mmCIF file of C-alpha atoms in Angstrom:
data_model
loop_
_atom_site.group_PDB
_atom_site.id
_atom_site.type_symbol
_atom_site.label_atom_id
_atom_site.label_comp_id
_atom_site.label_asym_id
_atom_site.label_seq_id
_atom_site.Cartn_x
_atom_site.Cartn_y
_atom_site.Cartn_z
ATOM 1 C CA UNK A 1 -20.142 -30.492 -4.159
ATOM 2 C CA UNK A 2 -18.071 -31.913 -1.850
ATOM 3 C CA UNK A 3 -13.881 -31.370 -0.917
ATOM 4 C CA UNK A 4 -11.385 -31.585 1.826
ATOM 5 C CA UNK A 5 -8.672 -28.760 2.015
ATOM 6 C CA UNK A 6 -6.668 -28.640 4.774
ATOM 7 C CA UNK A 7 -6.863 -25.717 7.658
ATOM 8 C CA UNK A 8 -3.549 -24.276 7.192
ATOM 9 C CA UNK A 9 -4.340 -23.675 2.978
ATOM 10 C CA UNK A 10 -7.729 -22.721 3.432
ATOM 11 C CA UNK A 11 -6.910 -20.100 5.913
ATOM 12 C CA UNK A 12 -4.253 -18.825 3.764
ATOM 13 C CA UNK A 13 -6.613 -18.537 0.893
ATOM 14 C CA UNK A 14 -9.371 -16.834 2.926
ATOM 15 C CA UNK A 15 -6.944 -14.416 3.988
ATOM 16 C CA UNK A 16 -5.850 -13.174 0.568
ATOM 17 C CA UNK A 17 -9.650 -13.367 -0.967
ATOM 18 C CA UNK A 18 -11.312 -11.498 1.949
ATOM 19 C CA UNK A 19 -9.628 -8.103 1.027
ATOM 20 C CA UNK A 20 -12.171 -7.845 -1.984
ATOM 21 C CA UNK A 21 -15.177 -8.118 0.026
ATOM 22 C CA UNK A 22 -17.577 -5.324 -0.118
ATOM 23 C CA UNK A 23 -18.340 -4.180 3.865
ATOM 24 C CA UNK A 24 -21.008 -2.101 3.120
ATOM 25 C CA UNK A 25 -23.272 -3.535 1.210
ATOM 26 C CA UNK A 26 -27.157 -3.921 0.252
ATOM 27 C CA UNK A 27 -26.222 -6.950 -2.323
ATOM 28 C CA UNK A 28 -25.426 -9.807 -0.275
ATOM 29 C CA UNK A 29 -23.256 -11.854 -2.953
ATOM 30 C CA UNK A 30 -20.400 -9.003 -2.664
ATOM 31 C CA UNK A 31 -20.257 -9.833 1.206
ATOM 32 C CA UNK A 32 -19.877 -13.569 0.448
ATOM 33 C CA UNK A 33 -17.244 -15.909 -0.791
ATOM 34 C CA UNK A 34 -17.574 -17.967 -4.207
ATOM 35 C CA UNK A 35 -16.009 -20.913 -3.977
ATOM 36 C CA UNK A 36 -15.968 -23.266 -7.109
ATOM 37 C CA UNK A 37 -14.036 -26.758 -6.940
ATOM 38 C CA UNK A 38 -13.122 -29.098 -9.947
ATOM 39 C CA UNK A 39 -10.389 -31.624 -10.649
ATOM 40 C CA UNK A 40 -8.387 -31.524 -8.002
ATOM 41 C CA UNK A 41 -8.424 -27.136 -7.533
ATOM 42 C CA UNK A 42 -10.538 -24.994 -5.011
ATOM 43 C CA UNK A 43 -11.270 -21.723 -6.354
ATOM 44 C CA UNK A 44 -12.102 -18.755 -4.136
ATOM 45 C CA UNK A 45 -13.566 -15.340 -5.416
ATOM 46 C CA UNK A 46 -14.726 -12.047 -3.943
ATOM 47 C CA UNK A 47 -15.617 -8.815 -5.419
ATOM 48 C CA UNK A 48 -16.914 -5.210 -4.160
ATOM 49 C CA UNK A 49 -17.418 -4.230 -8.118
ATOM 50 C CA UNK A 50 -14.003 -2.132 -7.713
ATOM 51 C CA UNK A 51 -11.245 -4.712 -7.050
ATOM 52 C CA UNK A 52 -11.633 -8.357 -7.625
ATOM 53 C CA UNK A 53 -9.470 -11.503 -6.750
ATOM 54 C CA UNK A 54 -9.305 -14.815 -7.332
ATOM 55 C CA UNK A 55 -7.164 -17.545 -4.949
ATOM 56 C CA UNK A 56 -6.186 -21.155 -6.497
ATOM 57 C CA UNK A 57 -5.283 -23.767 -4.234
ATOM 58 C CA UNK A 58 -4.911 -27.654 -4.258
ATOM 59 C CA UNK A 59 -7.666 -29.874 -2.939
ATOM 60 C CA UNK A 60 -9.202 -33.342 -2.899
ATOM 61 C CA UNK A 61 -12.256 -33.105 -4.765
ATOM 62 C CA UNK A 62 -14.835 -35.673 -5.032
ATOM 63 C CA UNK A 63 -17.777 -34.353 -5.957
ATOM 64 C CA UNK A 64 -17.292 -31.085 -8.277
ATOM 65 C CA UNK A 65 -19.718 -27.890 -7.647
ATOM 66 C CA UNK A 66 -19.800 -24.295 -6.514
ATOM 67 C CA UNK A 67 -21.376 -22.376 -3.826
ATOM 68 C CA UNK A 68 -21.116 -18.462 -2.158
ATOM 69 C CA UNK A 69 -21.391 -18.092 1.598
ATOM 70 C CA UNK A 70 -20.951 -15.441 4.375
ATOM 71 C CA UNK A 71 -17.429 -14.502 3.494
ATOM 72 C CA UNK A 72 -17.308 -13.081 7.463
ATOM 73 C CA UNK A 73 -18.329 -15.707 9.228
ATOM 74 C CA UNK A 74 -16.776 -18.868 7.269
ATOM 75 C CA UNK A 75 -13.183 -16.512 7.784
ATOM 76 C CA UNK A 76 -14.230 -16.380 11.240
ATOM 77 C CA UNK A 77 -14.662 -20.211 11.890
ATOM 78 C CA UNK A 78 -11.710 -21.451 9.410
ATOM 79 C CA UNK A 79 -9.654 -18.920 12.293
ATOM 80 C CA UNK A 80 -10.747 -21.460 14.895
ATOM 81 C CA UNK A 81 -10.412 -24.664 13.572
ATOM 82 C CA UNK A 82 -7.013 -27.013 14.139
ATOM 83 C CA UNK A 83 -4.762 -27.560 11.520
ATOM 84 C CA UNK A 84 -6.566 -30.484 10.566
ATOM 85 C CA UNK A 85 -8.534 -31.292 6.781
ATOM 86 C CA UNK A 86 -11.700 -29.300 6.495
ATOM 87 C CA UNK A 87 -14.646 -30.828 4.490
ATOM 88 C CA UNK A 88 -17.172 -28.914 2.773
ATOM 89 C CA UNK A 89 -20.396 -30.626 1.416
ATOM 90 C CA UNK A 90 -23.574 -29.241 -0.278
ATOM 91 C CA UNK A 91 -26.685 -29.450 1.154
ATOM 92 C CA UNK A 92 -30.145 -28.247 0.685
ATOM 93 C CA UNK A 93 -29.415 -24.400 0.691
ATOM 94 C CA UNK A 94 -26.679 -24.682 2.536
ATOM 95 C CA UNK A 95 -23.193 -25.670 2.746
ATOM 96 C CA UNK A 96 -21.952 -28.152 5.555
ATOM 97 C CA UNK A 97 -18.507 -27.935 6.871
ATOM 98 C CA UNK A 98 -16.896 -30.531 9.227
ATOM 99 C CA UNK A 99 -13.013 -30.585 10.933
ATOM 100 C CA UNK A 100 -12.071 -32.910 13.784
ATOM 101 C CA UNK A 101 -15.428 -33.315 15.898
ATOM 102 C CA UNK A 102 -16.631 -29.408 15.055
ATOM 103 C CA UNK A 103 -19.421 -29.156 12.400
ATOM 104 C CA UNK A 104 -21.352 -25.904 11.513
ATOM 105 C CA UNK A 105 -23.771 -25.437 8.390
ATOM 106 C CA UNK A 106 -23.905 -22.012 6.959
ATOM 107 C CA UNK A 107 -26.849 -20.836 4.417
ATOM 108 C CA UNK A 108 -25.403 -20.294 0.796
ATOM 109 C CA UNK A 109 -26.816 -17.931 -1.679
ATOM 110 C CA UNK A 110 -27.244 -18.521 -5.532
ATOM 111 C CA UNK A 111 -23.563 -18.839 -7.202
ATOM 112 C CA UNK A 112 -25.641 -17.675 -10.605
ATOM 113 C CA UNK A 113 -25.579 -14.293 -9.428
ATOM 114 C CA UNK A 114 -21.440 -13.545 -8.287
ATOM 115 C CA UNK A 115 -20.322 -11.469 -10.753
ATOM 116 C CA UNK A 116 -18.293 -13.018 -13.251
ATOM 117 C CA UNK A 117 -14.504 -12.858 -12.572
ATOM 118 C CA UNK A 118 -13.168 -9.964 -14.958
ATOM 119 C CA UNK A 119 -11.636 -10.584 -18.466
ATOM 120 C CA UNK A 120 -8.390 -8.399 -19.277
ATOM 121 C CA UNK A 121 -5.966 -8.637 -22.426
ATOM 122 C CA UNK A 122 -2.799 -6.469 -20.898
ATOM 123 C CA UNK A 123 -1.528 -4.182 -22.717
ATOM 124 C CA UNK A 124 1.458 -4.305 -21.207
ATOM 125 C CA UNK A 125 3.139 -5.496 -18.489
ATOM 126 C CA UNK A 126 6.443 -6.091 -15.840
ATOM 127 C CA UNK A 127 7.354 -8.343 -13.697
ATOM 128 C CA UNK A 128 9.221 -6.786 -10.691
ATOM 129 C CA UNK A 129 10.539 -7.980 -7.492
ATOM 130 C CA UNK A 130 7.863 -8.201 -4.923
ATOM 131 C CA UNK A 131 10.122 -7.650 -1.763
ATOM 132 C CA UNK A 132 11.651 -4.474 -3.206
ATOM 133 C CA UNK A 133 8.670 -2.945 -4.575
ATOM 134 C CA UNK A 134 6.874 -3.761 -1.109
ATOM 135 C CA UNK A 135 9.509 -1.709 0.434
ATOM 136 C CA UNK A 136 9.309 0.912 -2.316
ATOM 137 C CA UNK A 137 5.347 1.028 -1.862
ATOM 138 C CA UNK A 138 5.606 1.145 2.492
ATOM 139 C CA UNK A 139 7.653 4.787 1.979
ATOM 140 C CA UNK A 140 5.243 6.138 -0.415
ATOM 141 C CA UNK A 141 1.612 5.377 0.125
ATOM 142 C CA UNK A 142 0.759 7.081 3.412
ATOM 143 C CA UNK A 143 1.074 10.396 0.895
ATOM 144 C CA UNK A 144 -1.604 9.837 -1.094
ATOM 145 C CA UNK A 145 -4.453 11.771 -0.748
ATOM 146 C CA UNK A 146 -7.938 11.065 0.515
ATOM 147 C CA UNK A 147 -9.531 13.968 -0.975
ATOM 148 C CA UNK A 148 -12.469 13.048 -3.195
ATOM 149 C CA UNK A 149 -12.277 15.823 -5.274
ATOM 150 C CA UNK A 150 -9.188 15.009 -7.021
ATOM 151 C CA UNK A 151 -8.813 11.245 -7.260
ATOM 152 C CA UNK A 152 -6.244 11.341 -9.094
ATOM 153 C CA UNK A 153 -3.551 11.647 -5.913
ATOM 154 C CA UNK A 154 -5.088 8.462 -4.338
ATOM 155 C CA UNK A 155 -2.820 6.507 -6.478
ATOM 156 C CA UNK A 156 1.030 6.158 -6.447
ATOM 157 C CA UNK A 157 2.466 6.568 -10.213
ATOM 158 C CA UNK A 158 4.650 3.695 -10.916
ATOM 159 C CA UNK A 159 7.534 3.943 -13.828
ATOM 160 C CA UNK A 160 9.705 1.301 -15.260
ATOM 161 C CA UNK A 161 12.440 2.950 -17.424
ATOM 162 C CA UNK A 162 16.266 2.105 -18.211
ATOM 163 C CA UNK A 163 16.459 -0.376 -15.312
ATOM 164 C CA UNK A 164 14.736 1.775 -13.202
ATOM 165 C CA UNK A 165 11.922 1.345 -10.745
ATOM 166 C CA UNK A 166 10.529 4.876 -9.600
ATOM 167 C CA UNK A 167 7.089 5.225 -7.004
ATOM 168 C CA UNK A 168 5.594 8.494 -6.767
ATOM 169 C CA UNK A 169 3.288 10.050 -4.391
ATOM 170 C CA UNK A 170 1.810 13.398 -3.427
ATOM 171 C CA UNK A 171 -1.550 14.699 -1.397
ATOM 172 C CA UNK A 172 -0.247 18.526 -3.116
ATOM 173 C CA UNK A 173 1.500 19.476 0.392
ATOM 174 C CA UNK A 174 4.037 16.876 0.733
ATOM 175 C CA UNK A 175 5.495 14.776 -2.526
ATOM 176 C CA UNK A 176 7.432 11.489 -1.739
ATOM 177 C CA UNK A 177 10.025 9.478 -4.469
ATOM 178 C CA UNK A 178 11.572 6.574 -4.367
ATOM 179 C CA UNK A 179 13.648 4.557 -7.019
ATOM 180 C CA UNK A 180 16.023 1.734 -7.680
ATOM 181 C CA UNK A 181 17.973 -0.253 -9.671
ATOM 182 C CA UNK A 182 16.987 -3.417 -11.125
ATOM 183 C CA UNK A 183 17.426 -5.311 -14.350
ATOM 184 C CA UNK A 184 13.986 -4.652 -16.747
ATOM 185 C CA UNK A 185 16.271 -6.005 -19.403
ATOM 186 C CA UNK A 186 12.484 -8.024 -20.903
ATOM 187 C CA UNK A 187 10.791 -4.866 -20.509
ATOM 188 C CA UNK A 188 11.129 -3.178 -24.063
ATOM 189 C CA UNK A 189 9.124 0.038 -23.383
ATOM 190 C CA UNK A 190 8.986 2.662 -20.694
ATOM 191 C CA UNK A 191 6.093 0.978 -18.327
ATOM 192 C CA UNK A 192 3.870 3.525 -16.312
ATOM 193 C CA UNK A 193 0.647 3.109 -14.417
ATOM 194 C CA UNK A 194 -1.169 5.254 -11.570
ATOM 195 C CA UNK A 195 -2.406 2.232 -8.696
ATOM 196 C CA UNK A 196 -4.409 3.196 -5.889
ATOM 197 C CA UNK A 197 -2.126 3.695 -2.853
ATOM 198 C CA UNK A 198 -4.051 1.776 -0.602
ATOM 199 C CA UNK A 199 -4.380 -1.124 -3.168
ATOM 200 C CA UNK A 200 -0.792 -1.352 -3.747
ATOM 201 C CA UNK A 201 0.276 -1.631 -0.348
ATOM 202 C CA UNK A 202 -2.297 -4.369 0.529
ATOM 203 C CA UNK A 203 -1.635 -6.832 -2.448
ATOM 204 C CA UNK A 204 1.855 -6.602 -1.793
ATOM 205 C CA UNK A 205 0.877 -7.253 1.825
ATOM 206 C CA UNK A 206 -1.152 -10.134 1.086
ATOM 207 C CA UNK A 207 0.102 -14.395 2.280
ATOM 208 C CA UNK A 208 0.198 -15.258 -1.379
ATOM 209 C CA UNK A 209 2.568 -13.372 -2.663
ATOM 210 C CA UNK A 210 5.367 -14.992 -4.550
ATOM 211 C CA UNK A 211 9.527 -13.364 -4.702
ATOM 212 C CA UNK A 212 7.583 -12.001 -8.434
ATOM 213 C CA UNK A 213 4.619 -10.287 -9.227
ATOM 214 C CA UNK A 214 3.407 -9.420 -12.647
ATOM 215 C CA UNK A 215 1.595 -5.886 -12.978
ATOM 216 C CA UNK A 216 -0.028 -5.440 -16.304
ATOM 217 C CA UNK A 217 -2.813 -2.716 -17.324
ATOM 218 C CA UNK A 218 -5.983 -2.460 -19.582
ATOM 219 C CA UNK A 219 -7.868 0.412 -20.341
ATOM 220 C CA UNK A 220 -9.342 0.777 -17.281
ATOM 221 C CA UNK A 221 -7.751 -2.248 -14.952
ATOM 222 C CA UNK A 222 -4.585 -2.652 -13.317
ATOM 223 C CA UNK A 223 -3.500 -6.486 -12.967
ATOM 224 C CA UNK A 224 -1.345 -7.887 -10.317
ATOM 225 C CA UNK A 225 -0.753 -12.034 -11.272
ATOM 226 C CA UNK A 226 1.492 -13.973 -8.615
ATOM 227 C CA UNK A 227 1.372 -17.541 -8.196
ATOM 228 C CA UNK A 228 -2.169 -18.726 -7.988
ATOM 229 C CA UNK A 229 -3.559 -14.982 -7.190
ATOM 230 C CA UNK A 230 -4.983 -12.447 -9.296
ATOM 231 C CA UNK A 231 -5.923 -9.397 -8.034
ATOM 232 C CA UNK A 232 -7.527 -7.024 -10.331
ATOM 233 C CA UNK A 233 -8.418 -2.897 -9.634
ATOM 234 C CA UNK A 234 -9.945 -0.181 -11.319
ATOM 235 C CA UNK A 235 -6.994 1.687 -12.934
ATOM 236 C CA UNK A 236 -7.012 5.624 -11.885
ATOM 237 C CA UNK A 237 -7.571 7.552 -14.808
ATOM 238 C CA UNK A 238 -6.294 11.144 -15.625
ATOM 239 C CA UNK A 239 -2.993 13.155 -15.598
ATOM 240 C CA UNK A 240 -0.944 12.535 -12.522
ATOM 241 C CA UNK A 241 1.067 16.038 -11.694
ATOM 242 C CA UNK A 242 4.141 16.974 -12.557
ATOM 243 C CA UNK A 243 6.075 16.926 -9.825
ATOM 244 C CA UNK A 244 9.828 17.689 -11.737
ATOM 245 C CA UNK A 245 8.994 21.229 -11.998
ATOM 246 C CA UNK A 246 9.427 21.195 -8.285
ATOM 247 C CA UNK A 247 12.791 19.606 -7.890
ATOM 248 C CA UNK A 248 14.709 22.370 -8.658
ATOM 249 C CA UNK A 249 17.871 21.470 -7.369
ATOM 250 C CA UNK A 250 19.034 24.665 -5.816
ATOM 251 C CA UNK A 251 19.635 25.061 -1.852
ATOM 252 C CA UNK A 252 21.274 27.022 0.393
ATOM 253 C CA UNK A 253 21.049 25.186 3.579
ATOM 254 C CA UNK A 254 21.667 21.704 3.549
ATOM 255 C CA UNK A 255 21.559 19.972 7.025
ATOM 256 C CA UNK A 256 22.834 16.148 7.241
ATOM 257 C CA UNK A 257 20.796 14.780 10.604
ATOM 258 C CA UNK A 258 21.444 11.234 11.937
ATOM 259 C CA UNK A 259 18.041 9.578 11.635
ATOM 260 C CA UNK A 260 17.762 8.202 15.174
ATOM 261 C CA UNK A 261 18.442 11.516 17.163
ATOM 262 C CA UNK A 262 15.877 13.309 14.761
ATOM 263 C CA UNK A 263 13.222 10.768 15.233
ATOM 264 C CA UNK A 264 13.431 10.977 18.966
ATOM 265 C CA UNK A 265 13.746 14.673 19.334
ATOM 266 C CA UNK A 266 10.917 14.906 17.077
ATOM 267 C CA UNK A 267 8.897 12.501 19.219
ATOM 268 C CA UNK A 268 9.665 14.813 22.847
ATOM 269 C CA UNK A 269 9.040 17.688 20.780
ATOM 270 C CA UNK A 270 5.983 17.371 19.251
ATOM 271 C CA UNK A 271 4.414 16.101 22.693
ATOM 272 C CA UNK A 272 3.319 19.895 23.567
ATOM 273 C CA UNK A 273 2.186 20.283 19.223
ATOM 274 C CA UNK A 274 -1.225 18.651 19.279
ATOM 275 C CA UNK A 275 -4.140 21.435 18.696
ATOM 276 C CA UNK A 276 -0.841 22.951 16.883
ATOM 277 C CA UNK A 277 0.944 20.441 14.731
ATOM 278 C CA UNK A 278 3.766 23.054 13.362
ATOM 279 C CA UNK A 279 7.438 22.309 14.899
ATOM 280 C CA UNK A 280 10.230 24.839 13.944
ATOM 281 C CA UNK A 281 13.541 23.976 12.987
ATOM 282 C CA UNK A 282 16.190 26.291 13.879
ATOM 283 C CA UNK A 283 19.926 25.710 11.815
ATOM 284 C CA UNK A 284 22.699 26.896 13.171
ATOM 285 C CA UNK A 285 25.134 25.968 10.391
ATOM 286 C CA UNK A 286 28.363 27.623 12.256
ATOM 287 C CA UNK A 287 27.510 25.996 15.620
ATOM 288 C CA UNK A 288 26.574 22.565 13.926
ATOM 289 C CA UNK A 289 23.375 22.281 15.422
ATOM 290 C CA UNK A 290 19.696 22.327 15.079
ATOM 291 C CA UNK A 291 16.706 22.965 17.484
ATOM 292 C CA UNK A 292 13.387 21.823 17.375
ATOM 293 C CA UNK A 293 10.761 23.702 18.999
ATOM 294 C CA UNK A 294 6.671 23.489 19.899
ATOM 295 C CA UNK A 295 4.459 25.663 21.458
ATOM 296 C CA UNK A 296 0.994 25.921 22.805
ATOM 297 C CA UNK A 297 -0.660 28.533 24.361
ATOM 298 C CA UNK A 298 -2.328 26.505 26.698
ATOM 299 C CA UNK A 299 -0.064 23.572 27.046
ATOM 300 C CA UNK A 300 3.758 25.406 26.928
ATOM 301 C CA UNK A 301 6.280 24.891 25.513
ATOM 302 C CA UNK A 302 9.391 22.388 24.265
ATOM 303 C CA UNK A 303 12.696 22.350 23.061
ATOM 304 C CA UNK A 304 15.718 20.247 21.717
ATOM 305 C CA UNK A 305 18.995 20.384 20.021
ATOM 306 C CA UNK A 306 20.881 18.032 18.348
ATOM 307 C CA UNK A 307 24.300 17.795 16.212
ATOM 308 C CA UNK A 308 24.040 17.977 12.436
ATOM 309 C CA UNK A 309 26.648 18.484 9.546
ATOM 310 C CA UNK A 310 25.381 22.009 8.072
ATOM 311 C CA UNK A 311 26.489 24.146 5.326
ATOM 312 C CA UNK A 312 24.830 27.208 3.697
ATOM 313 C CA UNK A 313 22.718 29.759 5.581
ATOM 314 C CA UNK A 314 21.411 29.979 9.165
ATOM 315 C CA UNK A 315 17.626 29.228 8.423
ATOM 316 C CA UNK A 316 14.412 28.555 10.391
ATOM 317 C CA UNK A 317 11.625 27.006 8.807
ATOM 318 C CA UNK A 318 8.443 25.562 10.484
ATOM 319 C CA UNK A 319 7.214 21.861 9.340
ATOM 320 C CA UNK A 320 3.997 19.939 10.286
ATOM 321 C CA UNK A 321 5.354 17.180 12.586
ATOM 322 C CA UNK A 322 2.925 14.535 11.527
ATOM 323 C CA UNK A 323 3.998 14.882 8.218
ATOM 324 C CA UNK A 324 7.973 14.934 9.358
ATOM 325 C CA UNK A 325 7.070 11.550 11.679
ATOM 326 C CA UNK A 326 5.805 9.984 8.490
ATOM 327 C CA UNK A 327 9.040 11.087 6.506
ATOM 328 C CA UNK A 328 11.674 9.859 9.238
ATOM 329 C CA UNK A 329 9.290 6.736 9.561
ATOM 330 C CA UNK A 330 10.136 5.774 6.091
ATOM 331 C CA UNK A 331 13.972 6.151 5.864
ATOM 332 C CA UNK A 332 14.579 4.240 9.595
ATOM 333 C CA UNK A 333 16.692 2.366 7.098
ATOM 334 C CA UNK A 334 19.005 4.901 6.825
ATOM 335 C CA UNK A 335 20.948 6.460 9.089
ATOM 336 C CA UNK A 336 21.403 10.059 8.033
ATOM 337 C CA UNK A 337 18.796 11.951 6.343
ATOM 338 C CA UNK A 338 19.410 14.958 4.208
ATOM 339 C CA UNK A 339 17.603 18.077 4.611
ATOM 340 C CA UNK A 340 17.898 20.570 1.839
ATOM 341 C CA UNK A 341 16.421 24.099 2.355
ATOM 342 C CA UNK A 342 16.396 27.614 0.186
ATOM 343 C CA UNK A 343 14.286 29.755 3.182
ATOM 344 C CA UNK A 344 11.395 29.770 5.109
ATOM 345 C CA UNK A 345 8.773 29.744 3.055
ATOM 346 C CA UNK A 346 10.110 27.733 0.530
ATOM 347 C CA UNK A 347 9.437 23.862 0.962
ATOM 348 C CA UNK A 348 12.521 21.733 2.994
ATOM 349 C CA UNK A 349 13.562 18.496 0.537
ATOM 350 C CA UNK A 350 14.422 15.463 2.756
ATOM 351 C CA UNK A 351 16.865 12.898 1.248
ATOM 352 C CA UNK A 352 18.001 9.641 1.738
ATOM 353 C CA UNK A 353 20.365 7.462 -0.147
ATOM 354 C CA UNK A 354 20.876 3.941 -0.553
ATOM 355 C CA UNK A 355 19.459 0.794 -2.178
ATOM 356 C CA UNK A 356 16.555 2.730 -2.385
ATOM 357 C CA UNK A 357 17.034 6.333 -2.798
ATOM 358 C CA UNK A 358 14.131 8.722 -1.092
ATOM 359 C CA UNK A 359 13.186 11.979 -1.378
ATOM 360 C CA UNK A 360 10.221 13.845 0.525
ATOM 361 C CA UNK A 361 9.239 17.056 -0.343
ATOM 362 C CA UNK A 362 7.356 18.821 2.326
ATOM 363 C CA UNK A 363 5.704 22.740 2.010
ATOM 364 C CA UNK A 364 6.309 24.612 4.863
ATOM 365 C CA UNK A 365 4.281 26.070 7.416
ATOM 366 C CA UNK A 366 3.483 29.891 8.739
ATOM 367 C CA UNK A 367 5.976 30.725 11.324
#
């Protein structure tokens, strides 16, 4: 085997692959990088046995072959290197690399024993906008759940219906929804598939990614094709909830905040909340205004009011501020957020409209 690729497109490809290495492992193939090159293409794969992917990218090829080293340390050295061609060469049990006057030779193990690449037929499939759906994903996934026991809220439930792109999340004590408008005019049948939240986020995240991305499912896989990626994860089986049942649609406080007061009040605040992480939020709906407060027996105590649009009841309901931070965190791009309450120990429904609408459902805490 021997190839030149230059720095810039190996790094690149290193950086998309190196998400599907295993970190903890005691087979050393899953910690390493297969790379295969042929007729003119370098091939990179990695794999921890629950996601897979697989990186194209152009090369010059002379001799054809395949090999699987560290996937750590030859990400570490391509890091280092100028933007200059890279050549890799086989050796005896080993793999020589050589850019500009720096040459290193790293130990390869047997390419017989990566795991084969997966095969997938898709059932079906969509092909959505990447740069929407990224933003979609960012206000969504942080709600998932990281409880082992019910795996089934580590993923985000994704729906494609009459034009309609809808994320869903929920860790059972806050629920966040997003949706938007776009033209599925090829997609003839409602689309739905539950993706692991932290998967999601990352392939969208990854330098590869094209202004499309295809997501199709299997049985058990969910597929994500764009440009010369493919990044393939376990699909999350089971029922996800149904979270309808608890958009009722009835308030009797609703408080219209301007985003960038909230968020800053709600950072002072929350300074004297940390053994403590409940704030309470005080509406005044015939003064206009509502206070934030935090106390700590051993720390003291805080305070702050700002101007809102209310109508409905006076109310005063107490919220975990971690959970609020992540809320306001997702709609910075809007500039009012909604709050819709029906008491205090009913949950508060934040709402923001726009190109993407959002909606974050958060049960309250004891007072």
């Amino acid at each position: 085997m021997r190839f030149s690729v230059s720095q810039s497109a190996l790094d690149v490809a290193l950086s998309v692959v190196s998400k599907g290495m295993a970190t903890a492992t005691t087979i050393p193939t899953l910690s390493g990088i297969y790379m295969k090159a042929a007729d003119g293409v370098l091939e990179f794969q990695t794999t921890d046995l629950t996601i897979s992917i697989r990186h194209k990218t152009a090369a010059n090829v002379e001799e054809p072959g395949e090999a699987v080293v560290s996937g750590k340390i030859l990400t570490s050295i391509v890091k280092t290197l100028p933007d200059a061609a890279v050549t890799f060469e086989s050796q005896l049990h080993g793999v020589q690399i050589t850019c500009d006057k720096s040459t290193f030779r790293l130990t390869s193990l047997e390419p017989a024993d990566f795991p084969e690449f997966p095969d997938f037929a898709l059932d079906r499939s969509v092909e959505l906008p990447s740069e929407t759906l990224s933003r979609m994903v960012n206000k969504v996934y942080r709600v998932t759940s990281k409880d082992t026991a019910r795996p089934i809220l580590h993923g985000v439930q994704l729906t494609v219906e009459n034009n309609t792109i809808r994320l869903v999340a929920t860790d059972s004590y806050r629920l966040a929804v997003c949706d938007t408008h776009v033209d599925t005019a090829g997609v003839e049948e409602p689309f739905c598939a539950i993706v692991p939240g932290s998967t999601f986020h990352e392939v969208l995240g990854l330098p590869s990614m094209t202004d499309k991305v295809l997501i199709g499912t299997t049985d058990n896989q969910v597929v994500f094709v764009f440009g010369n990626t493919t990044f393939i994860s376990r699909r999350i089986e089971g029922n996800f909830p149904n979270y309808k049942q608890l958009l009722t649609g009835s308030c009797s406080t609703t408080v219209k905040i301007p985003t960038a007061a909230f968020a800053g009040a709600l950072k002072r605040v929350s300074v004297i909340a940390t053994a403590n992480p409940s704030v309470r939020f005080e509406v005044d709906a015939a003064a206009g205004v509502m206070t934030l407060a935090a106390s700590a027996p051993d720390q003291g105590e805080s305070s702050e009011t700002i101007n809102v649009d209310a109508e409905g009841n006076d109310v005063t309901i107490a919220l975990n501020h971690r959970y609020v931070s992540d809320c306001v965190g997702a709609a910075t791009d809007a500039e009012v957020l909604t709050l819709e309450l029906e008491g205090s120990m009913r949950p508060g429904i934040f709402k923001s409209f726009g190109e993407i609408n959002y909606l974050y459902l958060l049960m309250p805490v004891r007072l």
